Amino acid sequence: MPKNYWGEIKDPVHGYVYITEAEKTIIDSYPVQRLHRLRQLAGAEYVYPGANHTRFEHSVGVMYLAGRVAENPYISQIVSEEEAETVKLAGLLHDVGHGPFSHVFEHLLIKELDKTHEDITSWIINKSELKDTISKAGYRPEDIAKLAVGKLHKPKKAFLDQIISSTVDVDKQDFIVRDTHHTGAEYGYIDIFRLIQNLDVLGENLAIELGALSALESLIIARIESFKSIYFHRVGRSAQIMLAMAMEQANEELGLTRFKTPEQYLAMDDYTAYAMLKNCKKSSGIIRNLERRKLLKCAYEKTFYEKDTMISNIFSRETYRKQLQSEIAKEAKVQIATVIIDVPTVPSVPYEHSVLTESMEIPVFYKTPEGRKIPQRLSEISKIFETLKGFINILRVYTDEENREKVSSAATKILGRTPTSARISY
Amino acid sequence: MPKNYWGEIKDPVHGYVYITEAEKTIIDSYPVQRLHRLRQLAGAEYVYPGANHTRFEHSVGVMYLAGRVAENPYISQIVSEEEAETVKLAGLLHDVGHGPFSHVFEHLLIKELDKTHEDITSWIINKSELKDTISKAGYRPEDIAKLAVGKLHKPKKAFLDQIISSTVDVDKQDFIVRDTHHTGAEYGYIDIFRLIQNLDVLGENLAIELGALSALESLIIARIESFKSIYFHRVGRSAQIMLAMAMEQANEELGLTRFKTPEQYLAMDDYTAYAMLKNCKKSSGIIRNLERRKLLKCAYEKTFYEKDTMISNIFSRETYRKQLQSEIAKEAKVQIATVIIDVPTVPSVPYEHSVLTESMEIPVFYKTPEGRKIPQRLSEISKIFETLKGFINILRVYTDEENREKVSSAATKILGRTPTSARISY
Amino acid sequence: MPKNYWGEIKDPVHGYVYITEAEKTIIDSYPVQRLHRLRQLAGAEYVYPGANHTRFEHSVGVMYLAGRVAENPYISQIVSEEEAETVKLAGLLHDVGHGPFSHVFEHLLIKELDKTHEDITSWIINKSELKDTISKAGYRPEDIAKLAVGKLHKPKKAFLDQIISSTVDVDKQDFIVRDTHHTGAEYGYIDIFRLIQNLDVLGENLAIELGALSALESLIIARIESFKSIYFHRVGRSAQIMLAMAMEQANEELGLTRFKTPEQYLAMDDYTAYAMLKNCKKSSGIIRNLERRKLLKCAYEKTFYEKDTMISNIFSRETYRKQLQSEIAKEAKVQIATVIIDVPTVPSVPYEHSVLTESMEIPVFYKTPEGRKIPQRLSEISKIFETLKGFINILRVYTDEENREKVSSAATKILGRTPTSARISY
Amino acid sequence: MPKNYWGEIKDPVHGYVYITEAEKTIIDSYPVQRLHRLRQLAGAEYVYPGANHTRFEHSVGVMYLAGRVAENPYISQIVSEEEAETVKLAGLLHDVGHGPFSHVFEHLLIKELDKTHEDITSWIINKSELKDTISKAGYRPEDIAKLAVGKLHKPKKAFLDQIISSTVDVDKQDFIVRDTHHTGAEYGYIDIFRLIQNLDVLGENLAIELGALSALESLIIARIESFKSIYFHRVGRSAQIMLAMAMEQANEELGLTRFKTPEQYLAMDDYTAYAMLKNCKKSSGIIRNLERRKLLKCAYEKTFYEKDTMISNIFSRETYRKQLQSEIAKEAKVQIATVIIDVPTVPSVPYEHSVLTESMEIPVFYKTPEGRKIPQRLSEISKIFETLKGFINILRVYTDEENREKVSSAATKILGRTPTSARISY
């Protein structure tokens, strides 16, 4: 039981989450309660009708898992009580900077203001009512603001940042399991508690004892399968692209990126943004189509895996995408605006997780019978890891229903034959 | 496999739902797609953060279960292929008449227009674009409009209505299991496929073979526990009452009940209504409180079970409630508007399911070794059923946080001592 | 994390169970490891093919839940570290006294030696190698021997016994959920962690805060439905009766109840007993039938609920059962031995849990805002409890397949018409 | 509903399995009922206490999945009703040839009689009472005997064999999911129904439409993780090796491989074999240790992946293993018999699934919009598959507890340094 136990929250994934009085005051604040109105997977409902969960529920889950890490047999010996609570609160608040439709809005944030949702997260923790609430609860807002985005950089304690932000962080652990529960996609039932139980440090870095190797591999694979089946799903992406287009086209009129204060930013959520986009002439047509499931159709698709980011880099440059778009449109004899190039690896695409598998190693080790930790190279030990490290690039060409065949032929001519591929779920 | 199999929808509760081309055209229509923006349990997220599922997902589930009933070993022998499909489509469409925040809006519908969401459901199926879509798909809109609310009254086939609307209908079967999955409340894991497999008819009525008695009892109990733990939860009700108050106060200005056409009605959903209520001066204060989890507090609560509706009838009369309200306010020395009487059994309360357990019998039977069906009285066979039939009445007095103690004392004085009761979940 | 954390056991129901060095030495002892060869539900596999779980897995689960109770916010304040560990070990060892096929053997134990499996449990803890192992681990065998059967009677700490043995004990909590997981019966998904979190004491007795009322009701109901659907299932009982008959008939030759030392007793398990019964001429015919699923058939069945034990008392007297048996056989014109009367409430029947629902009250209370605990009468607060308290009696007449109809008619004539009832599962 | 629907079996994994009269007669036969007494994962209970499920339950599951394949939208169009039922029955009977402790006994079968459990399966279907039972049910025993081991070789219908025996057969589909359910290992929740729905044929071979690529990859990975975490688990293998040693040492006396008739073979099961081994002087010492969890300890372990079988081939030769054993024993100065070399890839090792991932391709294809099937090379499309195809070889050296350190040092000296590796579960 936590000290100052206040009560519990029933989570469909982790069961009862016991919280303290201090945590409750922060959870009840406006910036956290607002997360009830930010869906975790905007657009995914067109594929998985059950995908309606929110960032609120996810944030509570991340806080819970952060707490579990902090009390495991190894980490618990090297963190103070205050550090443990700071990690939990950083987990709770790591997503407060998200805007309407989460990563869809981030696309606009980056483009217009050169900011990510993480920049906003720190800003909000430091400048909104959260600052006071956290202080009153007895913690340091400025530390939490940094730790929530994995940048506390506490001397000799890099692992604190890595609990919140790394290849095996509690954010990923939570969303993979939670997204599976609500979508029914069944790729993400992984043994996160084995992983958590085997987290330790090497030097100052978070590391994994090899007893949890299978759980670690499962996490990496589940993440990739989840990207392919949920986050980068052809149909879900289509809806997200349409939302992103609606926002871009309406932005000048609606001023979505003209916020000055945290309060102005936080006034936007899925509900209010949706109503604005529906009422704005610039975007109402797209919304109209979304509401009738008239989605952009995928006319061409190719997936390729790369060890480095070269290809992604090429496609991330707008000029190149524009040129490809114009070539295909010309070949297909359709209007340029009808052809949409989607390359979800690159940062300009509305996905924070666009880089799937870091090229960096995950620190792992085994213990000698005497208890000495011997570092290992994961890529030597795990063939699965060695294979999967690198990047998944998906190149897709979308267009509207009526031009699908023409654009498909044109894209195939220019880009090479590739499966028009199967219907995947609804 | 269905004939004209088109593809599948992945449902987190039932797994793959295989659908036909015809079903797809209806699912993709605006009135059905709109259900993506109507949450199943508005207000419940304050208790169960995972309770974000929508009426879309539920409606697909109800269609699926209706199909399972139609193909069971007994029902399949007495329904035509067309009837079977009509039942499925009626299941799919049974909720298209819901308004923003579902039962919360129904409260207004009843009060202002003397209509329920079921009246609206039939109206929409008959008068919106659904009419054409259904006709083109080869089915009869007018039949589906009646069956969707359990009022087809086909000669000698009363059971068709009862599949959609009765004590054991597929609507209840779906929502009990689904609400459990997404909330994590764990009261609703019941064996619906045993129930479905043992549905048959007695005369023309839907009846249950006693081999499924345990499953039937479990359904009845799960429903009651779900009411107590989810639908009538003290905190969830508080949020719903606040939403209902916001709607009532803003209605004159916003004209929520001034719709003339199905299209006008269907333009309203959780998203648009929320944005309107947030922006309207009459309701923005309440929304402000909801957004900070400053909910009405329960100052008094008493649950009582009754075989008849007498007590409910008393409380359902506004004059009596007003009088009670004024007495308590006077005793507590607070303003009348600060005291809210909530009696969730009565129809004026935003709950269609206000009557928990019908006093009517559910037809059950056993089969002789020769296959003759011998009708039984369920209340004689099932002590659980005999006990539970009747009504749950909950009388609650809500007020704001600062007046809680005063109102609590006053209500206790007037209504008698009763547990101030425990914190139930978040 | 427990102090002296040794490692974990992966349980399919509760997840990781973390254990200490001391616990490991006791778990690895012969008497506990032997539980791997005692199935939890001997006979149930004829109905539920998945029902193969063992008392080992259940015992680890009970230890785990006992630990959860001991660390809840209220109990943790009134138990010492030593008491907490003693409760855990008592949970682990509560079933070490079971014999082959568990309750089936207990039937013989009672009849021949007037002992229950609980008497044997205490004997084994005190007299087998467990005594030394427990002492070396630093705990008191004699205390654990008493507590394992709920009879420690520690002054002012009655609740310690009740954690292990009462209406809401951790034994029941574990087996209801576990039996559901492995059988797939779906009646037992209950919210045991809400229950555990709300356990407290009234005076010195274990009591439940009313915030967990729904969870408590669910436990009571799940238990009853589990009895009807699993433990007292017509077909499973048939297999158990046959095993019991085999044991009785072979006992003289095999000397199953002639053990003198714990070691002799513990040498018997499902595996060795099965092989002995198969090879013994007296019992091999019954085993032959069991191995071909030629089970006794139920020719008559009647369930009745009683507030007191009068009817059970009548049926528990062998003379009365013998007389009924002879009357039916005479009427049916079959041999007496062909007619078997089964009345699973009474202690002579192989079920420890024959009494379903105690007539005694379960202590419950609510807390005032000031924290005072106000005791309540559960039967006044919970209509479900009030109804269900009492006894389920099932009177069944079994016979072999060929005489089924004759015996059925005869029993009906003598005992009154009753459903021959439906096929329930395989 | 199947024609001639008889009733249902409740399976904890797949839910209700509806069966016909004919299927029931075969299920109730002695050879199938005997599977209740053959555990699926003998030895695994030392790691996963929940791993007590039997081959009966698995066989019913395989029959169910075989039926699901036969009724999918593509396969259903190319199989006759009789073929469909034959595939189901072959699925039901595919494991009837297993002996006590399944693969452990197979080790002896191969060594002494040069037979696998599959040879025995065909023999039993053709020569035991099953022959008559199947004929009476209206099917052809000789066909089922071949199909049950994937060797029907029906002209132009190779896919029939492949449903039962191939990389994606229903046997693997069932055991991966079922083993996960009962162990709690959490690596095997895969989307088998997407896989099944996307099975089709290319030419006459079973093939997978690429819409199920993620499900296919998940199956492959789940299988590998299951091998590492369950089937080849260090501790579970230890128990299996001990059982295998017990059988070998007692075989001359007990005549386990001296059966002449199917009836003699089928008289052996886990229960009878265990009792025999416990009572036989040659093996009782090993059983004594097993019953006290005094298992062989792993002193050295190395895992390596190979594209071809060269290394496996080397280790599979007993002379080489003997030599390695003797070298290590000499270096460690312990008796030769104390050192056990375990190399689970090779057929002489008690595992049918010793070859993890076939080097052959799994046929996959995509469909053009016009419905043409375009074959693809899976290894070009799926990087995961390309990586994983090949063989997992694990080389382990076991010894008893007291010699662990000496043997560990000696093995390390001879075989090279490698992690002594972490505690994995209990």
PDB file of C-alpha atoms in Angstrom, chain D residues 182-323:
ATOM      1  CA  HIS D 182      -2.872 -22.745 -18.944  1.00  0.00           C
ATOM      2  CA  THR D 183       0.745 -21.795 -18.238  1.00  0.00           C
ATOM      3  CA  GLY D 184       0.155 -18.066 -18.171  1.00  0.00           C
ATOM      4  CA  ALA D 185       3.307 -17.647 -20.246  1.00  0.00           C
ATOM      5  CA  GLU D 186       1.724 -14.895 -22.377  1.00  0.00           C
ATOM      6  CA  TYR D 187       3.665 -15.440 -25.540  1.00  0.00           C
ATOM      7  CA  GLY D 188       0.955 -17.196 -27.458  1.00  0.00           C
ATOM      8  CA  TYR D 189      -2.060 -14.930 -27.755  1.00  0.00           C
ATOM      9  CA  ILE D 190      -2.170 -14.926 -31.497  1.00  0.00           C
ATOM     10  CA  ASP D 191      -4.898 -14.144 -33.946  1.00  0.00           C
ATOM     11  CA  ILE D 192      -5.573 -17.652 -35.197  1.00  0.00           C
ATOM     12  CA  PHE D 193      -8.951 -16.748 -36.641  1.00  0.00           C
ATOM     13  CA  ARG D 194      -7.432 -14.181 -38.978  1.00  0.00           C
ATOM     14  CA  LEU D 195      -5.020 -16.875 -40.082  1.00  0.00           C
ATOM     15  CA  ILE D 196      -7.784 -19.415 -40.560  1.00  0.00           C
ATOM     16  CA  GLN D 197      -9.966 -16.951 -42.426  1.00  0.00           C
ATOM     17  CA  ASN D 198      -7.120 -16.239 -44.847  1.00  0.00           C
ATOM     18  CA  LEU D 199      -6.158 -19.815 -45.619  1.00  0.00           C
ATOM     19  CA  ASP D 200      -6.680 -20.749 -49.256  1.00  0.00           C
ATOM     20  CA  VAL D 201      -4.889 -22.922 -51.787  1.00  0.00           C
ATOM     21  CA  LEU D 202      -2.221 -22.243 -54.383  1.00  0.00           C
ATOM     22  CA  GLY D 203      -2.363 -25.109 -56.818  1.00  0.00           C
ATOM     23  CA  GLU D 204      -3.174 -27.877 -54.400  1.00  0.00           C
ATOM     24  CA  ASN D 205      -1.204 -26.528 -51.467  1.00  0.00           C
ATOM     25  CA  LEU D 206      -2.447 -24.703 -48.415  1.00  0.00           C
ATOM     26  CA  ALA D 207      -1.444 -21.070 -48.713  1.00  0.00           C
ATOM     27  CA  ILE D 208      -1.971 -17.833 -46.869  1.00  0.00           C
ATOM     28  CA  GLU D 209      -3.291 -14.615 -48.258  1.00  0.00           C
ATOM     29  CA  LEU D 210      -0.986 -11.757 -47.259  1.00  0.00           C
ATOM     30  CA  GLY D 211      -3.798  -9.968 -45.436  1.00  0.00           C
ATOM     31  CA  ALA D 212      -2.900 -12.325 -42.592  1.00  0.00           C
ATOM     32  CA  LEU D 213       0.843 -11.652 -42.712  1.00  0.00           C
ATOM     33  CA  SER D 214       0.995 -10.167 -39.236  1.00  0.00           C
ATOM     34  CA  ALA D 215      -0.950 -13.103 -37.822  1.00  0.00           C
ATOM     35  CA  LEU D 216       1.385 -15.504 -39.596  1.00  0.00           C
ATOM     36  CA  GLU D 217       4.488 -13.762 -38.297  1.00  0.00           C
ATOM     37  CA  SER D 218       2.977 -13.770 -34.838  1.00  0.00           C
ATOM     38  CA  LEU D 219       2.388 -17.499 -35.031  1.00  0.00           C
ATOM     39  CA  ILE D 220       5.975 -18.153 -36.038  1.00  0.00           C
ATOM     40  CA  ILE D 221       7.328 -15.955 -33.305  1.00  0.00           C
ATOM     41  CA  ALA D 222       4.950 -17.267 -30.678  1.00  0.00           C
ATOM     42  CA  ARG D 223       6.105 -20.745 -31.523  1.00  0.00           C
ATOM     43  CA  ILE D 224       9.739 -19.816 -31.036  1.00  0.00           C
ATOM     44  CA  GLU D 225       9.107 -17.930 -27.823  1.00  0.00           C
ATOM     45  CA  SER D 226       7.026 -20.851 -26.576  1.00  0.00           C
ATOM     46  CA  PHE D 227       9.881 -23.212 -27.295  1.00  0.00           C
ATOM     47  CA  LYS D 228      12.301 -21.064 -25.429  1.00  0.00           C
ATOM     48  CA  SER D 229      10.016 -20.272 -22.528  1.00  0.00           C
ATOM     49  CA  ILE D 230       8.018 -23.467 -22.162  1.00  0.00           C
ATOM     50  CA  TYR D 231       9.073 -26.514 -24.152  1.00  0.00           C
ATOM     51  CA  PHE D 232      12.836 -26.031 -23.917  1.00  0.00           C
ATOM     52  CA  HIS D 233      12.800 -24.287 -20.582  1.00  0.00           C
ATOM     53  CA  ARG D 234      15.881 -25.242 -18.616  1.00  0.00           C
ATOM     54  CA  VAL D 235      13.946 -26.505 -15.633  1.00  0.00           C
ATOM     55  CA  GLY D 236      11.162 -28.239 -17.536  1.00  0.00           C
ATOM     56  CA  ARG D 237      13.746 -30.027 -19.691  1.00  0.00           C
ATOM     57  CA  SER D 238      15.499 -31.132 -16.546  1.00  0.00           C
ATOM     58  CA  ALA D 239      12.338 -32.869 -15.327  1.00  0.00           C
ATOM     59  CA  GLN D 240      11.794 -34.447 -18.749  1.00  0.00           C
ATOM     60  CA  ILE D 241      15.343 -35.730 -18.909  1.00  0.00           C
ATOM     61  CA  MET D 242      14.869 -37.304 -15.506  1.00  0.00           C
ATOM     62  CA  LEU D 243      11.619 -38.944 -16.611  1.00  0.00           C
ATOM     63  CA  ALA D 244      13.333 -40.195 -19.766  1.00  0.00           C
ATOM     64  CA  MET D 245      16.210 -41.601 -17.713  1.00  0.00           C
ATOM     65  CA  ALA D 246      13.763 -43.298 -15.361  1.00  0.00           C
ATOM     66  CA  MET D 247      12.002 -44.928 -18.297  1.00  0.00           C
ATOM     67  CA  GLU D 248      15.194 -46.069 -19.929  1.00  0.00           C
ATOM     68  CA  GLN D 249      16.532 -47.577 -16.758  1.00  0.00           C
ATOM     69  CA  ALA D 250      13.280 -49.336 -15.893  1.00  0.00           C
ATOM     70  CA  ASN D 251      12.375 -50.455 -19.383  1.00  0.00           C
ATOM     71  CA  GLU D 252      13.950 -53.867 -19.264  1.00  0.00           C
ATOM     72  CA  GLU D 253      12.108 -54.694 -16.094  1.00  0.00           C
ATOM     73  CA  LEU D 254       8.798 -53.028 -16.960  1.00  0.00           C
ATOM     74  CA  GLY D 255       8.734 -53.851 -20.638  1.00  0.00           C
ATOM     75  CA  LEU D 256       7.342 -50.482 -21.637  1.00  0.00           C
ATOM     76  CA  THR D 257       8.252 -51.088 -25.268  1.00  0.00           C
ATOM     77  CA  ARG D 258       7.298 -54.752 -25.388  1.00  0.00           C
ATOM     78  CA  PHE D 259       3.642 -54.131 -26.343  1.00  0.00           C
ATOM     79  CA  LYS D 260       2.253 -56.264 -29.148  1.00  0.00           C
ATOM     80  CA  THR D 261      -1.324 -55.017 -29.565  1.00  0.00           C
ATOM     81  CA  PRO D 262      -2.880 -51.579 -29.616  1.00  0.00           C
ATOM     82  CA  GLU D 263      -4.670 -52.545 -26.413  1.00  0.00           C
ATOM     83  CA  GLN D 264      -1.374 -53.262 -24.653  1.00  0.00           C
ATOM     84  CA  TYR D 265       0.025 -49.968 -25.841  1.00  0.00           C
ATOM     85  CA  LEU D 266      -3.053 -48.028 -24.838  1.00  0.00           C
ATOM     86  CA  ALA D 267      -3.001 -49.529 -21.346  1.00  0.00           C
ATOM     87  CA  MET D 268      -0.083 -47.212 -20.649  1.00  0.00           C
ATOM     88  CA  ASP D 269      -0.743 -43.623 -19.669  1.00  0.00           C
ATOM     89  CA  ASP D 270       0.799 -41.021 -17.366  1.00  0.00           C
ATOM     90  CA  TYR D 271      -0.965 -42.506 -14.341  1.00  0.00           C
ATOM     91  CA  THR D 272      -0.045 -46.144 -14.830  1.00  0.00           C
ATOM     92  CA  ALA D 273       3.484 -45.374 -16.002  1.00  0.00           C
ATOM     93  CA  TYR D 274       4.109 -43.093 -13.053  1.00  0.00           C
ATOM     94  CA  ALA D 275       2.988 -45.754 -10.598  1.00  0.00           C
ATOM     95  CA  MET D 276       5.185 -48.346 -12.307  1.00  0.00           C
ATOM     96  CA  LEU D 277       8.251 -46.101 -12.300  1.00  0.00           C
ATOM     97  CA  LYS D 278       7.693 -45.207  -8.668  1.00  0.00           C
ATOM     98  CA  ASN D 279       7.517 -48.861  -7.679  1.00  0.00           C
ATOM     99  CA  CYS D 280      10.391 -50.118  -9.840  1.00  0.00           C
ATOM    100  CA  LYS D 281      13.738 -50.186  -8.057  1.00  0.00           C
ATOM    101  CA  LYS D 282      15.617 -49.089 -11.152  1.00  0.00           C
ATOM    102  CA  SER D 283      13.715 -45.835 -11.429  1.00  0.00           C
ATOM    103  CA  SER D 284      12.361 -45.144  -7.943  1.00  0.00           C
ATOM    104  CA  GLY D 285      15.400 -43.059  -6.995  1.00  0.00           C
ATOM    105  CA  ILE D 286      14.811 -40.646  -9.840  1.00  0.00           C
ATOM    106  CA  ILE D 287      11.111 -40.415  -9.040  1.00  0.00           C
ATOM    107  CA  ARG D 288      12.002 -39.772  -5.419  1.00  0.00           C
ATOM    108  CA  ASN D 289      14.092 -36.808  -6.498  1.00  0.00           C
ATOM    109  CA  LEU D 290      11.415 -35.513  -8.840  1.00  0.00           C
ATOM    110  CA  GLU D 291       8.887 -35.655  -6.013  1.00  0.00           C
ATOM    111  CA  ARG D 292      11.118 -33.419  -3.906  1.00  0.00           C
ATOM    112  CA  ARG D 293      12.010 -31.077  -6.728  1.00  0.00           C
ATOM    113  CA  LYS D 294      15.623 -32.198  -6.613  1.00  0.00           C
ATOM    114  CA  LEU D 295      16.158 -31.667 -10.275  1.00  0.00           C
ATOM    115  CA  LEU D 296      19.233 -31.887 -12.410  1.00  0.00           C
ATOM    116  CA  LYS D 297      20.838 -28.483 -12.606  1.00  0.00           C
ATOM    117  CA  CYS D 298      21.957 -26.781 -15.732  1.00  0.00           C
ATOM    118  CA  ALA D 299      25.697 -26.203 -15.528  1.00  0.00           C
ATOM    119  CA  TYR D 300      26.177 -24.796 -18.998  1.00  0.00           C
ATOM    120  CA  GLU D 301      23.950 -23.474 -21.743  1.00  0.00           C
ATOM    121  CA  LYS D 302      24.455 -22.082 -25.198  1.00  0.00           C
ATOM    122  CA  THR D 303      21.845 -21.218 -27.803  1.00  0.00           C
ATOM    123  CA  PHE D 304      22.717 -20.901 -31.459  1.00  0.00           C
ATOM    124  CA  TYR D 305      20.711 -20.417 -34.586  1.00  0.00           C
ATOM    125  CA  GLU D 306      21.602 -22.170 -37.779  1.00  0.00           C
ATOM    126  CA  LYS D 307      20.203 -22.097 -41.254  1.00  0.00           C
ATOM    127  CA  ASP D 308      21.058 -25.727 -41.804  1.00  0.00           C
ATOM    128  CA  THR D 309      21.112 -28.806 -39.649  1.00  0.00           C
ATOM    129  CA  MET D 310      24.828 -29.462 -39.651  1.00  0.00           C
ATOM    130  CA  ILE D 311      25.427 -28.735 -36.008  1.00  0.00           C
ATOM    131  CA  SER D 312      22.310 -30.566 -34.979  1.00  0.00           C
ATOM    132  CA  ASN D 313      23.456 -33.486 -37.005  1.00  0.00           C
ATOM    133  CA  ILE D 314      26.744 -33.604 -35.204  1.00  0.00           C
ATOM    134  CA  PHE D 315      25.161 -33.507 -31.798  1.00  0.00           C
ATOM    135  CA  SER D 316      22.545 -36.011 -32.719  1.00  0.00           C
ATOM    136  CA  ARG D 317      25.200 -38.672 -33.057  1.00  0.00           C
ATOM    137  CA  GLU D 318      25.464 -40.414 -29.777  1.00  0.00           C
ATOM    138  CA  THR D 319      29.164 -41.053 -30.111  1.00  0.00           C
ATOM    139  CA  TYR D 320      29.877 -37.366 -30.230  1.00  0.00           C
ATOM    140  CA  ARG D 321      27.664 -36.631 -27.250  1.00  0.00           C
ATOM    141  CA  LYS D 322      29.308 -39.455 -25.310  1.00  0.00           C
ATOM    142  CA  GLN D 323      32.732 -38.062 -26.043  1.00  0.00           C
TER     143      GLN D 323
END
